[in-house]
CSV table of C-alpha atoms and ligand atoms in Angstrom, one decimal:
chain,number,residue,atom,x,y,z
A,1,MET,CA,-61.8,-56.0,-8.2
A,2,ALA,CA,-62.9,-55.1,-4.7
A,3,GLN,CA,-66.6,-54.2,-4.2
A,4,ALA,CA,-68.5,-52.0,-1.8
A,5,LYS,CA,-72.0,-53.0,-0.8
A,6,LEU,CA,-74.7,-50.3,-0.4
A,7,ASN,CA,-78.2,-51.0,1.0
A,8,VAL,CA,-80.9,-48.5,0.7
A,9,ASP,CA,-84.0,-50.0,2.3
A,10,ALA,CA,-84.7,-53.1,0.3
A,11,SER,CA,-82.4,-52.1,-2.6
A,12,LYS,CA,-78.9,-53.6,-2.6
A,13,PHE,CA,-76.1,-52.3,-4.8
A,14,ASP,CA,-72.6,-53.7,-5.6
A,15,LEU,CA,-70.3,-50.8,-6.4
A,16,PRO,CA,-66.8,-51.4,-7.8
A,17,VAL,CA,-63.8,-50.0,-5.9
A,18,VAL,CA,-61.0,-48.3,-7.8
A,19,LYS,CA,-57.7,-49.0,-6.0
A,20,ALA,CA,-55.4,-46.0,-5.3
A,21,THR,CA,-51.6,-46.4,-5.2
A,22,GLN,CA,-51.6,-44.2,-2.1
A,23,GLY,CA,-54.4,-42.6,-0.2
A,24,PRO,CA,-58.1,-43.5,-0.2
A,25,ASP,CA,-59.5,-46.0,-2.7
A,26,GLY,CA,-62.5,-44.8,-4.7
A,27,ILE,CA,-66.0,-46.3,-4.6
A,28,MET,CA,-67.4,-45.9,-8.2
A,29,VAL,CA,-71.0,-44.7,-7.7
A,30,SER,CA,-71.8,-43.7,-11.3
A,31,SER,CA,-74.2,-46.7,-11.8
A,32,LEU,CA,-76.5,-45.4,-9.0
A,33,ALA,CA,-77.9,-42.9,-11.4
A,34,ASN,CA,-79.5,-45.8,-13.3
A,35,ASP,CA,-81.3,-46.9,-10.1
A,36,GLY,CA,-82.8,-43.5,-9.2
A,37,PHE,CA,-80.2,-42.4,-6.7
A,38,VAL,CA,-77.5,-39.7,-6.7
A,39,THR,CA,-74.8,-39.2,-4.1
A,40,LEU,CA,-75.0,-35.9,-2.2
A,41,ASP,CA,-71.7,-34.4,-1.1
A,42,PRO,CA,-71.8,-30.6,-0.7
A,43,GLY,CA,-68.3,-29.2,-1.2
A,44,PHE,CA,-67.2,-32.6,-2.6
A,45,LEU,CA,-65.7,-33.5,0.8
A,46,THR,CA,-65.6,-37.1,-0.2
A,47,THR,CA,-66.1,-37.1,-3.9
A,48,ALA,CA,-63.2,-37.8,-6.3
A,49,GLN,CA,-64.0,-36.4,-9.7
A,50,CYS,CA,-61.2,-38.3,-11.6
A,51,GLU,CA,-58.3,-40.6,-11.3
A,52,SER,CA,-55.0,-38.7,-11.4
A,53,LYS,CA,-51.3,-39.5,-11.5
A,54,ILE,CA,-50.1,-35.9,-10.9
A,55,THR,CA,-50.1,-34.9,-7.3
A,56,PHE,CA,-50.6,-36.8,-4.0
A,57,ILE,CA,-51.5,-35.1,-0.7
A,58,ASP,CA,-51.6,-36.8,2.7
A,59,GLY,CA,-53.2,-34.1,4.8
A,60,LYS,CA,-52.8,-36.0,8.0
A,61,ASN,CA,-49.0,-36.4,7.6
A,62,SER,CA,-48.1,-33.2,5.8
A,63,VAL,CA,-47.1,-35.0,2.6
A,64,LEU,CA,-47.2,-33.3,-0.8
A,65,LEU,CA,-45.7,-35.2,-3.8
A,66,TYR,CA,-45.5,-34.1,-7.4
A,67,ARG,CA,-45.4,-37.2,-9.6
A,68,GLY,CA,-44.0,-39.0,-6.5
A,69,TYR,CA,-41.3,-36.5,-5.6
A,70,PRO,CA,-41.7,-34.7,-2.2
A,71,ILE,CA,-41.9,-30.9,-2.6
A,72,GLU,CA,-39.2,-30.4,0.0
A,73,GLN,CA,-36.7,-32.2,-2.3
A,74,LEU,CA,-38.0,-30.3,-5.4
A,75,CYS,CA,-37.6,-27.0,-3.5
A,76,GLU,CA,-34.0,-28.0,-2.5
A,77,GLN,CA,-32.8,-29.4,-5.8
A,78,SER,CA,-35.0,-28.4,-8.7
A,79,ASP,CA,-36.4,-25.2,-10.2
A,80,PHE,CA,-39.8,-24.0,-11.3
A,81,LEU,CA,-39.4,-24.8,-15.0
A,82,GLU,CA,-38.2,-28.3,-14.3
A,83,VAL,CA,-41.2,-28.8,-12.0
A,84,ALA,CA,-43.5,-27.6,-14.7
A,85,TRP,CA,-42.0,-30.2,-17.1
A,86,LEU,CA,-42.3,-32.9,-14.4
A,87,LEU,CA,-46.0,-32.1,-13.7
A,88,ARG,CA,-46.8,-32.2,-17.4
A,89,HIS,CA,-44.7,-35.2,-18.5
A,90,GLY,CA,-44.6,-37.4,-15.4
A,91,GLU,CA,-40.8,-37.7,-15.3
A,92,LEU,CA,-37.9,-35.4,-14.7
A,93,PRO,CA,-36.5,-34.0,-18.0
A,94,SER,CA,-33.1,-35.0,-19.4
A,95,ARG,CA,-30.6,-32.1,-19.8
A,96,ALA,CA,-31.5,-31.8,-23.5
A,97,GLU,CA,-35.3,-31.8,-22.8
A,98,TYR,CA,-34.9,-29.2,-20.0
A,99,ASP,CA,-32.7,-26.9,-22.2
A,100,ARG,CA,-35.2,-27.2,-25.1
A,101,PHE,CA,-38.1,-26.5,-22.8
A,102,CYS,CA,-36.4,-23.4,-21.4
A,103,ALA,CA,-35.5,-22.2,-24.9
A,104,ASP,CA,-39.0,-22.8,-26.2
A,105,LEU,CA,-40.5,-20.7,-23.4
A,106,ASN,CA,-37.9,-18.0,-23.7
A,107,HIS,CA,-38.7,-17.5,-27.3
A,108,ARG,CA,-42.4,-17.1,-26.5
A,109,THR,CA,-42.1,-14.7,-23.6
A,110,MET,CA,-42.6,-11.5,-25.5
A,111,VAL,CA,-46.2,-10.4,-26.3
A,112,GLY,CA,-47.0,-8.5,-29.5
A,113,GLU,CA,-47.6,-4.8,-29.6
A,114,ASP,CA,-51.3,-5.2,-30.0
A,115,PHE,CA,-51.4,-7.3,-26.9
A,116,ARG,CA,-49.4,-4.6,-25.1
A,117,SER,CA,-52.0,-2.1,-26.2
A,118,PHE,CA,-54.7,-4.4,-25.0
A,119,MET,CA,-53.0,-4.7,-21.6
A,120,ALA,CA,-52.7,-0.9,-21.5
A,121,SER,CA,-56.4,-0.5,-22.0
A,122,PHE,CA,-57.4,-1.7,-18.6
A,123,PRO,CA,-57.9,0.9,-15.9
A,124,ARG,CA,-54.8,1.3,-13.8
A,125,ALA,CA,-56.7,0.5,-10.6
A,126,ALA,CA,-58.3,-2.6,-12.1
A,127,GLN,CA,-58.4,-5.7,-9.9
A,128,PRO,CA,-55.3,-7.6,-10.9
A,129,MET,CA,-57.0,-11.1,-11.0
A,130,SER,CA,-59.7,-9.7,-13.3
A,131,VAL,CA,-57.0,-8.4,-15.6
A,132,LEU,CA,-55.0,-11.7,-15.4
A,133,ALA,CA,-58.1,-13.8,-16.3
A,134,SER,CA,-59.0,-11.5,-19.1
A,135,ALA,CA,-55.5,-11.5,-20.5
A,136,ILE,CA,-55.2,-15.3,-20.4
A,137,ASN,CA,-58.6,-15.6,-22.1
A,138,ALA,CA,-57.5,-13.0,-24.7
A,139,LEU,CA,-54.5,-15.1,-25.7
A,140,ALA,CA,-57.0,-17.4,-27.4
A,141,ALA,CA,-58.0,-14.4,-29.5
A,142,PHE,CA,-54.4,-13.4,-30.3
A,143,TYR,CA,-53.3,-16.9,-31.1
A,144,PRO,CA,-56.4,-18.5,-32.7
A,145,ASP,CA,-54.3,-21.1,-34.5
A,146,THR,CA,-53.5,-22.8,-31.2
A,147,THR,CA,-57.0,-23.3,-29.9
A,148,ASP,CA,-57.8,-26.6,-31.5
A,149,ILE,CA,-57.5,-29.0,-28.5
A,150,THR,CA,-57.9,-32.1,-30.7
A,151,ASP,CA,-54.5,-31.3,-32.3
A,152,PRO,CA,-51.7,-32.4,-29.9
A,153,GLY,CA,-49.2,-30.0,-31.6
A,154,LYS,CA,-51.5,-27.0,-31.2
A,155,LEU,CA,-52.3,-28.0,-27.6
A,156,ASP,CA,-48.5,-28.1,-26.9
A,157,GLU,CA,-48.1,-24.7,-28.4
A,158,ALA,CA,-51.0,-23.3,-26.4
A,159,SER,CA,-49.4,-24.8,-23.2
A,160,ARG,CA,-46.0,-23.1,-24.1
A,161,ILE,CA,-47.7,-19.8,-24.9
A,162,ILE,CA,-49.5,-19.6,-21.6
A,163,MET,CA,-46.5,-20.7,-19.6
A,164,ALA,CA,-44.2,-18.2,-21.3
A,165,LYS,CA,-46.5,-15.2,-21.5
A,166,ALA,CA,-48.1,-15.4,-18.1
A,167,ARG,CA,-44.9,-14.1,-16.5
A,168,THR,CA,-44.8,-11.1,-18.9
A,169,ILE,CA,-48.6,-10.5,-18.3
A,170,VAL,CA,-48.2,-10.5,-14.5
A,171,SER,CA,-45.3,-8.1,-14.7
A,172,TYR,CA,-47.4,-5.8,-16.9
A,173,ILE,CA,-50.2,-5.8,-14.4
A,174,TYR,CA,-47.8,-4.8,-11.7
A,175,ARG,CA,-46.2,-2.0,-13.7
A,176,ARG,CA,-49.4,-0.6,-15.1
A,177,ARG,CA,-50.8,-0.2,-11.6
A,178,ARG,CA,-47.8,2.1,-10.9
A,179,ASP,CA,-47.9,4.0,-14.2
A,180,GLU,CA,-44.6,2.5,-15.3
A,181,PRO,CA,-43.6,1.4,-18.8
A,182,MET,CA,-44.0,-2.3,-19.5
A,183,LEU,CA,-40.6,-3.8,-20.2
A,184,TYR,CA,-39.6,-6.4,-22.8
A,185,PRO,CA,-38.2,-9.7,-21.6
A,186,ASP,CA,-34.5,-10.4,-21.5
A,187,VAL,CA,-33.9,-14.0,-22.6
A,188,ALA,CA,-30.4,-14.0,-21.1
A,189,ARG,CA,-31.8,-14.2,-17.6
A,190,GLY,CA,-33.6,-17.0,-15.8
A,191,TYR,CA,-37.3,-17.2,-15.5
A,192,VAL,CA,-37.6,-15.8,-12.0
A,193,ASP,CA,-34.7,-13.3,-12.3
A,194,ASP,CA,-36.2,-11.8,-15.5
A,195,PHE,CA,-39.7,-11.7,-13.9
A,196,LEU,CA,-38.3,-9.6,-11.0
A,197,ARG,CA,-36.5,-7.4,-13.5
A,198,MET,CA,-39.6,-6.9,-15.6
A,199,CYS,CA,-41.5,-5.9,-12.4
A,200,PHE,CA,-39.0,-3.8,-10.5
A,201,ALA,CA,-36.4,-2.4,-13.0
A,202,VAL,CA,-36.2,1.3,-13.8
A,203,PRO,CA,-36.0,1.2,-17.6
A,204,TYR,CA,-33.0,3.5,-18.0
A,205,GLU,CA,-30.9,1.9,-15.1
A,206,PRO,CA,-29.2,-1.5,-14.9
A,207,TYR,CA,-31.0,-3.9,-12.6
A,208,GLU,CA,-29.7,-6.8,-10.5
A,209,SER,CA,-32.2,-9.0,-8.6
A,210,ASP,CA,-30.7,-10.4,-5.3
A,211,ASP,CA,-30.0,-14.1,-5.2
A,212,LEU,CA,-32.1,-14.8,-2.1
A,213,SER,CA,-35.2,-13.1,-3.5
A,214,ILE,CA,-34.8,-15.0,-6.8
A,215,HIS,CA,-34.4,-18.3,-4.9
A,216,ALA,CA,-37.3,-17.6,-2.5
A,217,LEU,CA,-39.7,-16.6,-5.2
A,218,GLY,CA,-38.7,-19.7,-7.2
A,219,ARG,CA,-39.5,-21.9,-4.2
A,220,LEU,CA,-42.9,-20.1,-3.9
A,221,LEU,CA,-43.7,-20.9,-7.5
A,222,ILE,CA,-42.8,-24.5,-6.9
A,223,ILE,CA,-44.9,-25.0,-3.8
A,224,HIS,CA,-47.9,-23.5,-5.7
A,225,ALA,CA,-47.4,-25.4,-8.9
A,226,ASP,CA,-50.1,-28.0,-8.2
A,227,HIS,CA,-52.4,-29.1,-5.4
A,228,GLU,CA,-54.5,-31.9,-7.0
A,229,GLN,CA,-58.3,-31.3,-7.2
A,230,ASN,CA,-58.7,-28.0,-5.4
A,231,CYS,CA,-61.4,-25.5,-6.3
A,232,SER,CA,-59.6,-23.7,-9.2
A,233,THR,CA,-58.2,-27.0,-10.7
A,234,SER,CA,-61.6,-28.6,-10.6
A,235,VAL,CA,-62.9,-25.5,-12.4
A,236,VAL,CA,-60.2,-25.9,-15.1
A,237,ARG,CA,-61.0,-29.6,-15.5
A,238,ILE,CA,-64.8,-29.1,-15.6
A,239,ALA,CA,-64.5,-26.2,-18.2
A,240,GLY,CA,-62.1,-28.4,-20.2
A,241,SER,CA,-64.4,-31.4,-20.0
A,242,ALA,CA,-66.8,-29.3,-22.2
A,243,HIS,CA,-63.8,-28.9,-24.6
A,244,ALA,CA,-63.3,-25.3,-23.8
A,245,ASN,CA,-59.9,-24.5,-25.1
A,246,LEU,CA,-56.9,-24.4,-22.8
A,247,TYR,CA,-56.9,-20.5,-22.5
A,248,SER,CA,-60.6,-20.4,-21.6
A,249,ALA,CA,-60.2,-23.2,-19.0
A,250,ILE,CA,-57.2,-21.6,-17.4
A,251,ALA,CA,-58.9,-18.2,-17.3
A,252,ALA,CA,-61.8,-19.9,-15.5
A,253,GLY,CA,-59.2,-21.3,-13.0
A,254,VAL,CA,-57.8,-17.8,-12.4
A,255,ASN,CA,-61.2,-16.5,-11.6
A,256,ALA,CA,-61.9,-19.3,-9.2
A,257,LEU,CA,-58.5,-18.8,-7.5
A,258,SER,CA,-59.3,-15.1,-7.0
A,259,GLY,CA,-61.7,-15.9,-4.1
A,260,PRO,CA,-60.6,-15.0,-0.6
A,261,LEU,CA,-61.3,-18.6,0.6
A,262,HIS,CA,-58.9,-19.9,-2.0
A,263,GLY,CA,-56.0,-18.0,-3.6
A,264,GLY,CA,-57.2,-14.7,-2.5
A,265,ALA,CA,-56.4,-15.7,1.1
A,266,ASN,CA,-52.8,-14.5,0.8
A,267,GLU,CA,-54.0,-10.9,0.2
A,268,ALA,CA,-56.7,-11.3,2.9
A,269,VAL,CA,-54.0,-12.3,5.4
A,270,LEU,CA,-52.1,-9.0,4.9
A,271,ARG,CA,-55.3,-7.0,5.0
A,272,GLN,CA,-56.2,-8.7,8.2
A,273,LEU,CA,-52.8,-7.9,9.8
A,274,GLU,CA,-53.4,-4.2,8.8
A,275,VAL,CA,-56.8,-4.3,10.4
A,276,ILE,CA,-55.3,-5.6,13.6
A,277,ARG,CA,-52.5,-3.0,13.5
A,278,ASP,CA,-54.8,-0.1,12.7
A,279,SER,CA,-57.4,-1.1,15.4
A,280,GLY,CA,-54.9,-0.8,18.2
A,281,GLU,CA,-56.5,-4.0,19.5
A,282,SER,CA,-54.2,-6.7,20.9
A,283,VAL,CA,-53.8,-9.8,18.8
A,284,ALA,CA,-55.1,-11.9,21.6
A,285,SER,CA,-58.4,-9.9,21.7
A,286,PHE,CA,-58.7,-10.1,17.9
A,287,VAL,CA,-58.5,-13.9,18.2
A,288,GLU,CA,-61.0,-14.0,21.0
A,289,ASP,CA,-63.4,-11.7,19.0
A,290,ALA,CA,-63.1,-14.0,15.9
A,291,LYS,CA,-63.9,-17.1,18.0
A,292,ARG,CA,-66.8,-15.4,19.7
A,293,ASN,CA,-68.3,-14.1,16.4
A,294,GLY,CA,-67.4,-17.2,14.4
A,295,THR,CA,-65.3,-15.1,12.0
A,296,ARG,CA,-62.6,-17.0,10.0
A,297,ILE,CA,-59.1,-15.9,10.5
A,298,SER,CA,-57.4,-15.8,7.1
A,299,GLY,CA,-54.4,-17.9,6.7
A,300,PHE,CA,-55.6,-20.7,9.1
A,301,GLY,CA,-57.2,-24.0,8.2
A,302,HIS,CA,-57.3,-26.1,5.1
A,303,ARG,CA,-59.8,-28.5,3.6
A,304,VAL,CA,-57.2,-31.3,3.3
A,305,TYR,CA,-54.3,-30.5,5.7
A,306,LYS,CA,-55.4,-31.3,9.2
A,307,CYS,CA,-51.8,-31.1,10.2
A,308,HIS,CA,-49.0,-28.8,9.1
A,309,ASP,CA,-49.2,-27.6,5.6
A,310,PRO,CA,-45.9,-28.6,4.1
A,311,ARG,CA,-46.0,-25.6,1.7
A,312,ALA,CA,-46.3,-23.4,4.7
A,313,GLU,CA,-43.1,-24.8,6.2
A,314,VAL,CA,-41.2,-24.0,3.0
A,315,ALA,CA,-42.6,-20.5,2.9
A,316,LYS,CA,-41.9,-19.9,6.6
A,317,HIS,CA,-38.3,-21.0,6.1
A,318,TYR,CA,-37.7,-18.4,3.3
A,319,LEU,CA,-39.6,-15.7,5.2
A,320,GLN,CA,-37.2,-16.2,8.1
A,321,GLU,CA,-34.2,-16.2,5.8
A,322,LEU,CA,-35.3,-12.9,4.2
A,323,MET,CA,-36.1,-11.4,7.6
A,324,ALA,CA,-32.7,-12.4,9.0
A,325,ARG,CA,-30.8,-10.8,6.1
A,326,GLY,CA,-30.6,-7.5,8.0
A,327,ASP,CA,-32.0,-5.1,5.3
A,328,VAL,CA,-35.6,-5.3,6.3
A,329,ASP,CA,-35.5,-1.7,7.5
A,330,ASP,CA,-34.5,-0.6,4.0
A,331,ARG,CA,-37.1,-2.7,2.3
A,332,LEU,CA,-40.2,-1.9,4.4
A,333,PRO,CA,-41.4,1.2,6.3
A,334,ALA,CA,-41.9,0.9,10.0
A,335,ASP,CA,-45.7,0.5,9.9
A,336,GLU,CA,-45.3,-2.5,7.6
A,337,ARG,CA,-42.6,-4.1,9.7
A,338,ALA,CA,-45.1,-4.0,12.5
A,339,LEU,CA,-47.2,-6.5,10.5
A,340,PHE,CA,-44.5,-9.1,10.8
A,341,ASP,CA,-44.6,-8.8,14.6
A,342,ILE,CA,-48.4,-9.1,14.6
A,343,ALA,CA,-48.1,-12.2,12.3
A,344,THR,CA,-45.7,-13.8,14.7
A,345,GLN,CA,-48.0,-13.2,17.7
A,346,LEU,CA,-51.0,-14.4,15.7
A,347,GLU,CA,-49.3,-17.6,14.7
A,348,ASP,CA,-48.1,-18.2,18.3
A,349,ILE,CA,-51.6,-17.6,19.9
A,350,ALA,CA,-53.5,-19.6,17.3
A,351,THR,CA,-51.2,-22.6,17.3
A,352,HIS,CA,-51.6,-22.9,21.1
A,353,ASP,CA,-55.3,-22.0,21.4
A,354,ASP,CA,-57.6,-25.0,22.0
A,355,TYR,CA,-60.2,-23.7,19.5
A,356,PHE,CA,-57.6,-23.9,16.7
A,357,VAL,CA,-55.8,-27.0,18.0
A,358,SER,CA,-59.0,-29.0,18.5
A,359,ARG,CA,-60.2,-28.2,14.9
A,360,HIS,CA,-56.8,-28.9,13.4
A,361,LEU,CA,-56.5,-25.3,12.1
A,362,TYR,CA,-52.8,-24.7,11.4
A,363,PRO,CA,-51.3,-21.8,9.5
A,364,ASN,CA,-51.7,-22.5,5.8
A,365,VAL,CA,-49.4,-21.6,3.0
A,366,ASP,CA,-51.2,-18.2,2.5
A,367,PHE,CA,-50.4,-17.2,6.1
A,368,TYR,CA,-46.7,-16.8,5.1
A,369,THR,CA,-46.6,-16.2,1.4
A,370,GLY,CA,-48.1,-12.7,1.6
A,371,LEU,CA,-45.4,-11.6,4.0
A,372,LEU,CA,-42.8,-13.1,1.8
A,373,TYR,CA,-44.1,-11.4,-1.4
A,374,ARG,CA,-44.2,-8.2,0.5
A,375,ILE,CA,-40.6,-8.4,1.6
A,376,ILE,CA,-39.6,-9.2,-1.9
A,377,GLY,CA,-41.3,-6.0,-3.0
A,378,PHE,CA,-44.8,-6.8,-4.1
A,379,GLU,CA,-47.9,-5.0,-2.9
A,380,PRO,CA,-50.9,-7.1,-1.5
A,381,ALA,CA,-53.0,-6.7,-4.7
A,382,MET,CA,-50.3,-8.7,-6.6
A,383,PHE,CA,-50.2,-11.7,-4.2
A,384,THR,CA,-52.9,-13.7,-5.8
A,385,PRO,CA,-51.6,-13.2,-9.4
A,386,LEU,CA,-48.3,-14.5,-8.1
A,387,PHE,CA,-50.0,-17.6,-6.8
A,388,ALA,CA,-51.7,-18.0,-10.2
A,389,LEU,CA,-48.3,-17.7,-11.9
A,390,GLY,CA,-47.1,-20.6,-9.9
A,391,ARG,CA,-50.3,-22.7,-10.4
A,392,ILE,CA,-50.3,-22.5,-14.2
A,393,PRO,CA,-48.1,-25.6,-14.8
A,394,GLY,CA,-50.5,-27.6,-12.6
A,395,TRP,CA,-53.6,-26.4,-14.4
A,396,ILE,CA,-52.0,-27.2,-17.7
A,397,ALA,CA,-51.0,-30.7,-16.5
A,398,GLN,CA,-54.4,-31.4,-15.0
A,399,TYR,CA,-56.3,-30.2,-18.2
A,400,ARG,CA,-54.1,-32.4,-20.4
A,401,GLU,CA,-54.6,-35.4,-18.1
A,402,MET,CA,-58.3,-34.8,-18.2
A,403,LEU,CA,-58.4,-34.6,-22.0
A,404,ALA,CA,-56.2,-37.7,-22.4
A,405,ASP,CA,-58.3,-39.8,-20.0
A,406,PRO,CA,-60.8,-42.0,-21.9
A,407,GLY,CA,-63.0,-42.0,-18.8
A,408,THR,CA,-63.6,-38.2,-18.9
A,409,ARG,CA,-67.1,-37.2,-19.5
A,410,ILE,CA,-68.5,-33.6,-19.5
A,411,GLY,CA,-68.6,-32.5,-15.9
A,412,ARG,CA,-72.2,-32.3,-14.9
A,413,PRO,CA,-73.0,-32.8,-11.2
A,414,ARG,CA,-76.5,-33.8,-10.2
A,415,GLN,CA,-78.6,-32.3,-7.4
A,416,VAL,CA,-81.1,-33.4,-4.9
A,417,TYR,CA,-84.1,-31.2,-5.6
A,418,THR,CA,-85.8,-29.8,-2.5
A,419,GLY,CA,-88.0,-27.1,-4.1
A,420,ARG,CA,-91.7,-26.9,-4.8
A,421,THR,CA,-93.4,-29.7,-6.8
A,422,ARG,CA,-95.4,-28.9,-9.9
A,423,ARG,CA,-97.9,-26.1,-9.5
A,424,ASP,CA,-99.9,-23.8,-11.9
A,425,TYR,CA,-99.1,-20.3,-12.8
A,426,VAL,CA,-101.1,-17.6,-11.0
A,427,PRO,CA,-101.9,-14.4,-13.0
A,428,MET,CA,-100.5,-11.3,-11.4
A,429,ASP,CA,-103.9,-9.8,-10.4
A,430,GLN,CA,-104.8,-13.0,-8.5
A,431,ARG,CA,-101.7,-13.1,-6.3
B,501,ACO,N1,-60.6,-19.4,11.5
B,501,ACO,C1,-61.5,-19.8,12.4
B,501,ACO,N2,-62.2,-20.9,12.4
B,501,ACO,C2,-62.1,-21.7,11.3
B,501,ACO,C3,-61.2,-21.4,10.3
B,501,ACO,C4,-60.5,-20.2,10.4
B,501,ACO,N3,-59.6,-19.8,9.4
B,501,ACO,N4,-61.3,-22.3,9.3
B,501,ACO,C5,-62.2,-23.2,9.8
B,501,ACO,N5,-62.7,-22.8,11.0
B,501,ACO,C6,-63.6,-23.6,11.8
B,501,ACO,C7,-65.0,-23.6,11.2
B,501,ACO,O1,-65.8,-22.5,11.6
B,501,ACO,C8,-65.5,-24.9,11.7
B,501,ACO,O2,-65.8,-24.7,13.1
B,501,ACO,P1,-67.1,-25.5,13.7
B,501,ACO,O3,-66.7,-27.0,13.7
B,501,ACO,O4,-67.2,-25.0,15.1
B,501,ACO,O5,-68.3,-25.2,12.9
B,501,ACO,C9,-64.3,-25.8,11.7
B,501,ACO,O6,-63.2,-24.9,11.8
B,501,ACO,C10,-64.2,-26.6,10.4
B,501,ACO,O7,-64.2,-25.8,9.3
B,501,ACO,P2,-64.7,-26.3,7.9
B,501,ACO,O8,-65.7,-25.2,7.4
B,501,ACO,O9,-65.2,-27.7,7.9
B,501,ACO,O10,-63.4,-26.2,7.0
B,501,ACO,P3,-63.4,-26.3,5.5
B,501,ACO,O11,-62.5,-27.5,5.2
B,501,ACO,O12,-64.7,-26.3,4.8
B,501,ACO,O13,-62.7,-25.0,5.0
B,501,ACO,C11,-61.1,-23.3,4.5
B,501,ACO,C12,-61.3,-24.8,4.7
B,501,ACO,C13,-62.0,-22.7,3.5
B,501,ACO,C14,-59.6,-23.2,4.0
B,501,ACO,C15,-61.3,-22.6,5.9
B,501,ACO,O14,-60.4,-23.2,6.9
B,501,ACO,C16,-61.1,-21.1,5.8
B,501,ACO,O15,-62.0,-20.4,5.5
B,501,ACO,N6,-59.8,-20.6,6.1
B,501,ACO,C17,-59.6,-19.2,6.0
B,501,ACO,C18,-59.3,-18.8,4.6
B,501,ACO,C19,-57.9,-19.3,4.1
B,501,ACO,O16,-56.9,-19.1,4.7
B,501,ACO,N7,-58.0,-19.9,2.9
B,501,ACO,C20,-56.7,-20.4,2.3
B,501,ACO,C21,-56.8,-21.9,2.1
B,501,ACO,S1,-55.2,-22.5,1.5
B,501,ACO,C22,-55.4,-22.2,-0.2
B,501,ACO,O17,-56.4,-22.1,-0.8
B,501,ACO,C23,-54.1,-22.3,-0.9
């Protein structure tokens, strides 16, 4: 085994190196704790928290592989449920496995009447990610027989319940905001098709989703399905390392994803475009102001991609397809169509501006997905729940890999303490 050597003053340490199949090898530093040192790495820029076989990212070369398969190929030839299976099991399913998986999910898509009442008890204007996290967490209370994570059968069932019901829950969040009745699932339709119906159908009228929207939303779910050890996935793993059940760990992931620096960026992008439109300011001066003030422009930059985000390329492609379809005027009012022009200008200016180029700040996936969700018919507040819907298979796969890994220990980072040393309490009248 390769070894790294570390010298701290007179102390010398030999640290084992874990070989990667692709990407950086890992220097195992755990033994340093026995010698009075910790490693300090704010934001975990260079800290791997686990070995994983699920997703590989090469941020310098725009590569994203799920279990070795490039997302471009999966977007072209696969579908979301097959990708969910792949992430969890490591191999593509046989026809029989795939059919069985789809049937298993279909038969768990409905939620009970008490759960519907629970969903109806949230205020209509509630923040959708708060409702989603609460609803996923509440599944543990509604299906308590599936929370024992030491029983593989129960863990399988919890995985199926979350995968199946998340779609229904997200559609309920959407409809409730609009004071519309929550619809029952229709097992005769595909996963994405039925999701769109549950969101957009008028209950007393037949509903047909259009093929391009079904296809585009299916691709968005695929490109969001996993992204190795990002903020929300790390939260899922750390919660799970304490043996929090799958529902609780995924609810924790939903909460982490809600932040505007993470999954919430797709909504932030749309809000930012609205601010530019409403200010009457030119896009160029908005960019100059942001550079001068050190404000971050939502939808640009990524911790890992220092080149094009391959997910952004897929999202951009489908955005262009939907825009080219010719019915944009029917789908969006004029003031919203203006946002698409502003986005094009912003992309053009930022991708040529030395500030962004020199810092490798490219448009990320969130720059395009909000616009895509909008043209499919969703309001900005729903964008991050849609991201979460796509990410659920990844969270499940990562949680299960964490649990199965004999090397897993409870996630408990250390710190370098820089506060006051020991001192004595001063009574209040002497301060
Ligand atoms: N706009 C302007 N400047 C930026 C941006 C941005 N969006 N992002 C980074 N920078 C600048 C930083 O100010 C810094 O400049 P400096 O070197 O002069 O100090 C430099 O670029 C490097 O930034 P870091 O902070 O090192 O980048 P980090 O990897 O920590 O952050 C992040 C990545 C959080 C995504 C950041 O780029 C950002 O805030 N982007 C906007 C929010 C966003 O779009 N998030 C979605 C990410 S994708 C996802 O979660 C699916």
